Amino acid sequence: AQSVAQPEDQVNVAEGNPLTVKCTYSVSGNPYLFWYVQYPNRGLQFLLKYITGDNLVKGSYGFEAEFNKSQTSFHLKKPSALVSDSALYFCAVRAPPDRGSTLGRLYFGRGTQLTVWP
Amino acid sequence: EAQVTQNPRYLITVTGKKLTVTCSQNMNHEYMSWYRQDPGLGLRQIYYSMNVEVTDKGDVPEGYKVSRKEKRNFPLILESPSPNQTSLYFCASSFRTSGTVYNEQFFGPGTRLTVL
């Protein structure tokens, strides 16, 4: 079964420090991976994605993520956190269009609340 | 402006009273989907549509119906709402590039539904 895990409900980091939000996945074949951010009382916004190619992908607002196939992980990172990065972050995975998977299904993690304090 | 719109944004209703939440996108996207967000559970997919007249179940389809008669619209119907359907609902759309690659989703602002 396809699934996504975000092992940390909360991540707290001081402004200016690097941040990491963890994501691991379980999917048959090569996955399509996404990170989204949700600010209070707002819908989700796309940050970055891995479809194929370089394992290190760069996205909006200085975020990046590394696809690690052997560890089935797709951790979100930023070298220097800002207070304005405080939000709820979701990792999502879509199964690839092979091995009988249903292409339309998208699986989200439970979310990680990131708090950056001044 | 490219966007996904949902209406209503807030709704309080009573058990058993049929309701429809509308969703519309102006980006000519083939793919549309509905999610519900509950604390501690993240987003769970209710239904999705790969194209007009093509819909399929997600993780939690029970108690919901959808239809896709036009490319831009994807309404969510609750025939007989119950309190356990109290939640925050999001509609999203996505586009396809080469072959079967579906890209990131564009989300609507959400509909907060309370069923008493």
GROMACS .gro file of C-alpha atoms in nm:
model
  234
    1ALA     CA    1   0.000   0.000   0.000
    2GLN     CA    2   0.114   0.352  -0.075
    3SER     CA    3   0.181   0.577   0.221
    4VAL     CA    4   0.369   0.880   0.343
    5ALA     CA    5   0.509   0.936   0.689
    6GLN     CA    6   0.614   1.260   0.851
    7PRO     CA    7   0.765   1.136   1.176
    8GLU     CA    8   0.764   1.472   1.353
    9ASP     CA    9   0.444   1.654   1.440
   10GLN     CA   10   0.640   1.964   1.532
   11VAL     CA   11   0.977   2.109   1.447
   12ASN     CA   12   1.110   2.411   1.632
   13VAL     CA   13   1.414   2.603   1.515
   14ALA     CA   14   1.572   2.940   1.580
   15GLU     CA   15   1.578   3.200   1.307
   16GLY     CA   16   1.894   3.179   1.102
   17ASN     CA   17   1.953   2.812   1.179
   18PRO     CA   18   1.910   2.538   0.920
   19LEU     CA   19   1.586   2.346   0.923
   20THR     CA   20   1.485   1.997   0.816
   21VAL     CA   21   1.135   1.856   0.790
   22LYS     CA   22   1.139   1.481   0.740
   23CYS     CA   23   0.936   1.268   0.502
   24THR     CA   24   0.953   0.901   0.416
   25TYR     CA   25   0.736   0.718   0.171
   26SER     CA   26   0.628   0.374   0.069
   27VAL     CA   27   0.524   0.326  -0.292
   28SER     CA   28   0.569   0.071  -0.565
   29GLY     CA   29   0.811   0.186  -0.830
   30ASN     CA   30   0.952   0.534  -0.872
   31PRO     CA   31   0.738   0.792  -0.697
   32TYR     CA   32   0.639   1.145  -0.775
   33LEU     CA   33   0.705   1.347  -0.456
   34PHE     CA   34   0.578   1.687  -0.351
   35TRP     CA   35   0.603   1.934  -0.065
   36TYR     CA   36   0.326   2.180   0.016
   37VAL     CA   37   0.299   2.452   0.278
   38GLN     CA   38  -0.014   2.574   0.453
   39TYR     CA   39  -0.028   2.908   0.629
   40PRO     CA   40  -0.303   2.970   0.886
   41ASN     CA   41  -0.650   2.992   0.734
   42ARG     CA   42  -0.515   2.938   0.384
   43GLY     CA   43  -0.513   2.662   0.128
   44LEU     CA   44  -0.204   2.461   0.046
   45GLN     CA   45   0.069   2.609  -0.168
   46PHE     CA   46   0.313   2.409  -0.375
   47LEU     CA   47   0.680   2.431  -0.272
   48LEU     CA   48   0.870   2.180  -0.482
   49LYS     CA   49   0.853   1.840  -0.649
   50TYR     CA   50   1.061   1.546  -0.758
   51ILE     CA   51   0.950   1.368  -1.073
   52THR     CA   52   1.277   1.249  -1.223
   53GLY     CA   53   1.632   1.370  -1.273
   54ASP     CA   54   1.856   1.530  -1.010
   55ASN     CA   55   1.797   1.404  -0.662
   56LEU     CA   56   1.834   1.754  -0.516
   57VAL     CA   57   1.545   1.977  -0.611
   58LYS     CA   58   1.508   2.345  -0.536
   59GLY     CA   59   1.179   2.517  -0.481
   60SER     CA   60   1.010   2.832  -0.365
   61TYR     CA   61   1.124   3.056  -0.078
   62GLY     CA   62   1.472   2.903  -0.063
   63PHE     CA   63   1.355   2.552   0.020
   64GLU     CA   64   1.512   2.240  -0.122
   65ALA     CA   65   1.463   1.867  -0.084
   66GLU     CA   66   1.670   1.560  -0.154
   67PHE     CA   67   1.525   1.243  -0.299
   68ASN     CA   68   1.695   0.939  -0.148
   69LYS     CA   69   1.575   0.623  -0.311
   70SER     CA   70   1.763   0.380  -0.087
   71GLN     CA   71   1.620   0.540   0.227
   72THR     CA   72   1.283   0.616   0.063
   73SER     CA   73   1.304   0.969   0.195
   74PHE     CA   74   1.236   1.319   0.066
   75HIS     CA   75   1.337   1.557   0.345
   76LEU     CA   76   1.267   1.927   0.312
   77LYS     CA   77   1.551   2.160   0.400
   78LYS     CA   78   1.643   2.525   0.419
   79PRO     CA   79   1.988   2.658   0.508
   80SER     CA   80   1.865   2.955   0.711
   81ALA     CA   81   1.517   2.963   0.862
   82LEU     CA   82   1.298   3.272   0.877
   83VAL     CA   83   1.020   3.349   1.123
   84SER     CA   84   0.790   3.377   0.819
   85ASP     CA   85   0.860   3.010   0.739
   86SER     CA   86   0.646   2.914   1.037
   87ALA     CA   87   0.361   2.708   0.890
   88LEU     CA   88   0.225   2.357   0.843
   89TYR     CA   89   0.419   2.148   0.591
   90PHE     CA   90   0.286   1.848   0.403
   91CYS     CA   91   0.470   1.584   0.207
   92ALA     CA   92   0.275   1.401  -0.064
   93VAL     CA   93   0.339   1.113  -0.299
   94ARG     CA   94   0.177   1.000  -0.620
   95ALA     CA   95   0.236   0.647  -0.737
   96PRO     CA   96   0.391   0.615  -1.084
   97PRO     CA   97   0.178   0.505  -1.379
   98ASP     CA   98   0.294   0.147  -1.384
   99ARG     CA   99   0.252  -0.184  -1.203
  100GLY     CA  100  -0.122  -0.136  -1.200
  101SER     CA  101  -0.113   0.166  -0.972
  102THR     CA  102  -0.392   0.419  -0.981
  103LEU     CA  103  -0.238   0.733  -1.118
  104GLY     CA  104  -0.496   0.965  -0.976
  105ARG     CA  105  -0.439   0.877  -0.614
  106LEU     CA  106  -0.234   1.118  -0.409
  107TYR     CA  107  -0.124   1.042  -0.054
  108PHE     CA  108  -0.041   1.308   0.203
  109GLY     CA  109   0.148   1.285   0.527
  110ARG     CA  110  -0.012   1.410   0.846
  111GLY     CA  111   0.180   1.735   0.836
  112THR     CA  112   0.461   1.890   1.040
  113GLN     CA  113   0.413   2.218   1.220
  114LEU     CA  114   0.725   2.426   1.179
  115THR     CA  115   0.785   2.705   1.428
  116VAL     CA  116   1.075   2.942   1.380
  117TRP     CA  117   1.136   3.167   1.677
  118PRO     CA  118   1.320   3.500   1.659
  119GLU     CA  119  -0.584   3.530  -1.236
  120ALA     CA  120  -0.534   3.154  -1.237
  121GLN     CA  121  -0.722   3.010  -0.944
  122VAL     CA  122  -0.939   2.744  -0.789
  123THR     CA  123  -1.254   2.877  -0.625
  124GLN     CA  124  -1.478   2.708  -0.374
  125ASN     CA  125  -1.820   2.804  -0.245
  126PRO     CA  126  -1.931   2.843   0.019
  127ARG     CA  127  -1.626   2.914   0.232
  128TYR     CA  128  -1.814   2.844   0.554
  129LEU     CA  129  -2.123   2.636   0.608
  130ILE     CA  130  -2.314   2.525   0.914
  131THR     CA  131  -2.589   2.274   0.851
  132VAL     CA  132  -2.788   2.003   1.021
  133THR     CA  133  -2.774   1.628   0.992
  134GLY     CA  134  -2.947   1.494   0.684
  135LYS     CA  135  -2.983   1.816   0.489
  136LYS     CA  136  -2.835   1.770   0.144
  137LEU     CA  137  -2.565   2.015   0.046
  138THR     CA  138  -2.329   2.087  -0.242
  139VAL     CA  139  -1.989   2.250  -0.228
  140THR     CA  140  -1.888   2.390  -0.563
  141CYS     CA  141  -1.538   2.395  -0.706
  142SER     CA  142  -1.425   2.568  -1.021
  143GLN     CA  143  -1.087   2.618  -1.187
  144ASN     CA  144  -0.995   2.849  -1.474
  145MET     CA  145  -0.669   2.683  -1.578
  146ASN     CA  146  -0.811   2.421  -1.814
  147HIS     CA  147  -0.673   2.146  -1.590
  148GLU     CA  148  -0.772   1.790  -1.662
  149TYR     CA  149  -0.730   1.663  -1.309
  150MET     CA  150  -0.940   1.771  -1.012
  151SER     CA  151  -0.968   1.631  -0.662
  152TRP     CA  152  -1.139   1.678  -0.327
  153TYR     CA  153  -0.972   1.641   0.013
  154ARG     CA  154  -1.073   1.672   0.371
  155GLN     CA  155  -0.837   1.796   0.638
  156ASP     CA  156  -0.879   1.686   0.997
  157PRO     CA  157  -0.644   1.757   1.289
  158GLY     CA  158  -0.380   1.488   1.325
  159LEU     CA  159  -0.487   1.313   1.006
  160GLY     CA  160  -0.349   1.545   0.741
  161LEU     CA  161  -0.526   1.555   0.406
  162ARG     CA  162  -0.721   1.259   0.288
  163GLN     CA  163  -0.842   1.223  -0.067
  164ILE     CA  164  -1.218   1.184  -0.110
  165TYR     CA  165  -1.266   1.164  -0.486
  166TYR     CA  166  -1.071   1.263  -0.791
  167SER     CA  167  -1.136   1.310  -1.159
  168MET     CA  168  -0.888   1.250  -1.437
  169ASN     CA  169  -1.109   1.421  -1.696
  170VAL     CA  170  -1.469   1.500  -1.785
  171GLU     CA  171  -1.701   1.213  -1.694
  172VAL     CA  172  -1.411   1.022  -1.533
  173THR     CA  173  -1.418   1.004  -1.155
  174ASP     CA  174  -1.283   0.760  -0.899
  175LYS     CA  175  -1.271   0.705  -0.525
  176GLY     CA  176  -0.996   0.819  -0.299
  177ASP     CA  177  -0.929   0.711   0.059
  178VAL     CA  178  -1.253   0.826   0.220
  179PRO     CA  179  -1.538   0.835  -0.034
  180GLU     CA  180  -1.818   0.713   0.193
  181GLY     CA  181  -2.098   0.966   0.228
  182TYR     CA  182  -1.984   1.177  -0.065
  183LYS     CA  183  -2.070   1.205  -0.433
  184VAL     CA  184  -1.907   1.395  -0.715
  185SER     CA  185  -1.970   1.465  -1.080
  186ARG     CA  186  -1.757   1.606  -1.360
  187LYS     CA  187  -1.982   1.721  -1.640
  188GLU     CA  188  -1.760   2.011  -1.740
  189LYS     CA  189  -1.386   2.043  -1.732
  190ARG     CA  190  -1.382   2.347  -1.504
  191ASN     CA  191  -1.630   2.230  -1.238
  192PHE     CA  192  -1.613   1.949  -0.984
  193PRO     CA  193  -1.886   1.978  -0.719
  194LEU     CA  194  -1.885   1.775  -0.398
  195ILE     CA  195  -2.225   1.652  -0.286
  196LEU     CA  196  -2.321   1.535   0.061
  197GLU     CA  197  -2.658   1.366   0.021
  198SER     CA  198  -2.720   1.318   0.393
  199PRO     CA  199  -2.451   1.491   0.598
  200SER     CA  200  -2.358   1.357   0.938
  201PRO     CA  201  -2.154   1.514   1.221
  202ASN     CA  202  -1.848   1.303   1.132
  203GLN     CA  203  -1.830   1.494   0.806
  204THR     CA  204  -1.754   1.813   0.995
  205SER     CA  205  -1.419   1.909   0.846
  206LEU     CA  206  -1.219   2.147   0.631
  207TYR     CA  207  -1.256   2.061   0.265
  208PHE     CA  208  -1.018   2.148  -0.016
  209CYS     CA  209  -1.060   2.124  -0.388
  210ALA     CA  210  -0.752   2.106  -0.610
  211SER     CA  211  -0.666   2.084  -0.977
  212SER     CA  212  -0.360   1.975  -1.167
  213PHE     CA  213  -0.220   1.958  -1.516
  214ARG     CA  214  -0.049   1.691  -1.717
  215THR     CA  215   0.271   1.733  -1.906
  216SER     CA  216   0.442   1.459  -2.103
  217GLY     CA  217   0.251   1.135  -2.118
  218THR     CA  218   0.113   1.042  -1.783
  219VAL     CA  219   0.309   1.282  -1.564
  220TYR     CA  220   0.076   1.478  -1.341
  221ASN     CA  221   0.227   1.779  -1.178
  222GLU     CA  222   0.167   1.983  -0.865
  223GLN     CA  223  -0.182   2.067  -0.752
  224PHE     CA  224  -0.339   2.408  -0.718
  225PHE     CA  225  -0.561   2.430  -0.413
  226GLY     CA  226  -0.873   2.627  -0.344
  227PRO     CA  227  -0.908   2.834  -0.025
  228GLY     CA  228  -1.106   2.568   0.159
  229THR     CA  229  -1.461   2.521   0.286
  230ARG     CA  230  -1.517   2.482   0.657
  231LEU     CA  231  -1.820   2.262   0.708
  232THR     CA  232  -1.995   2.202   1.039
  233VAL     CA  233  -2.271   1.944   1.060
  234LEU     CA  234  -2.483   1.968   1.375
   0.00000   0.00000   0.00000
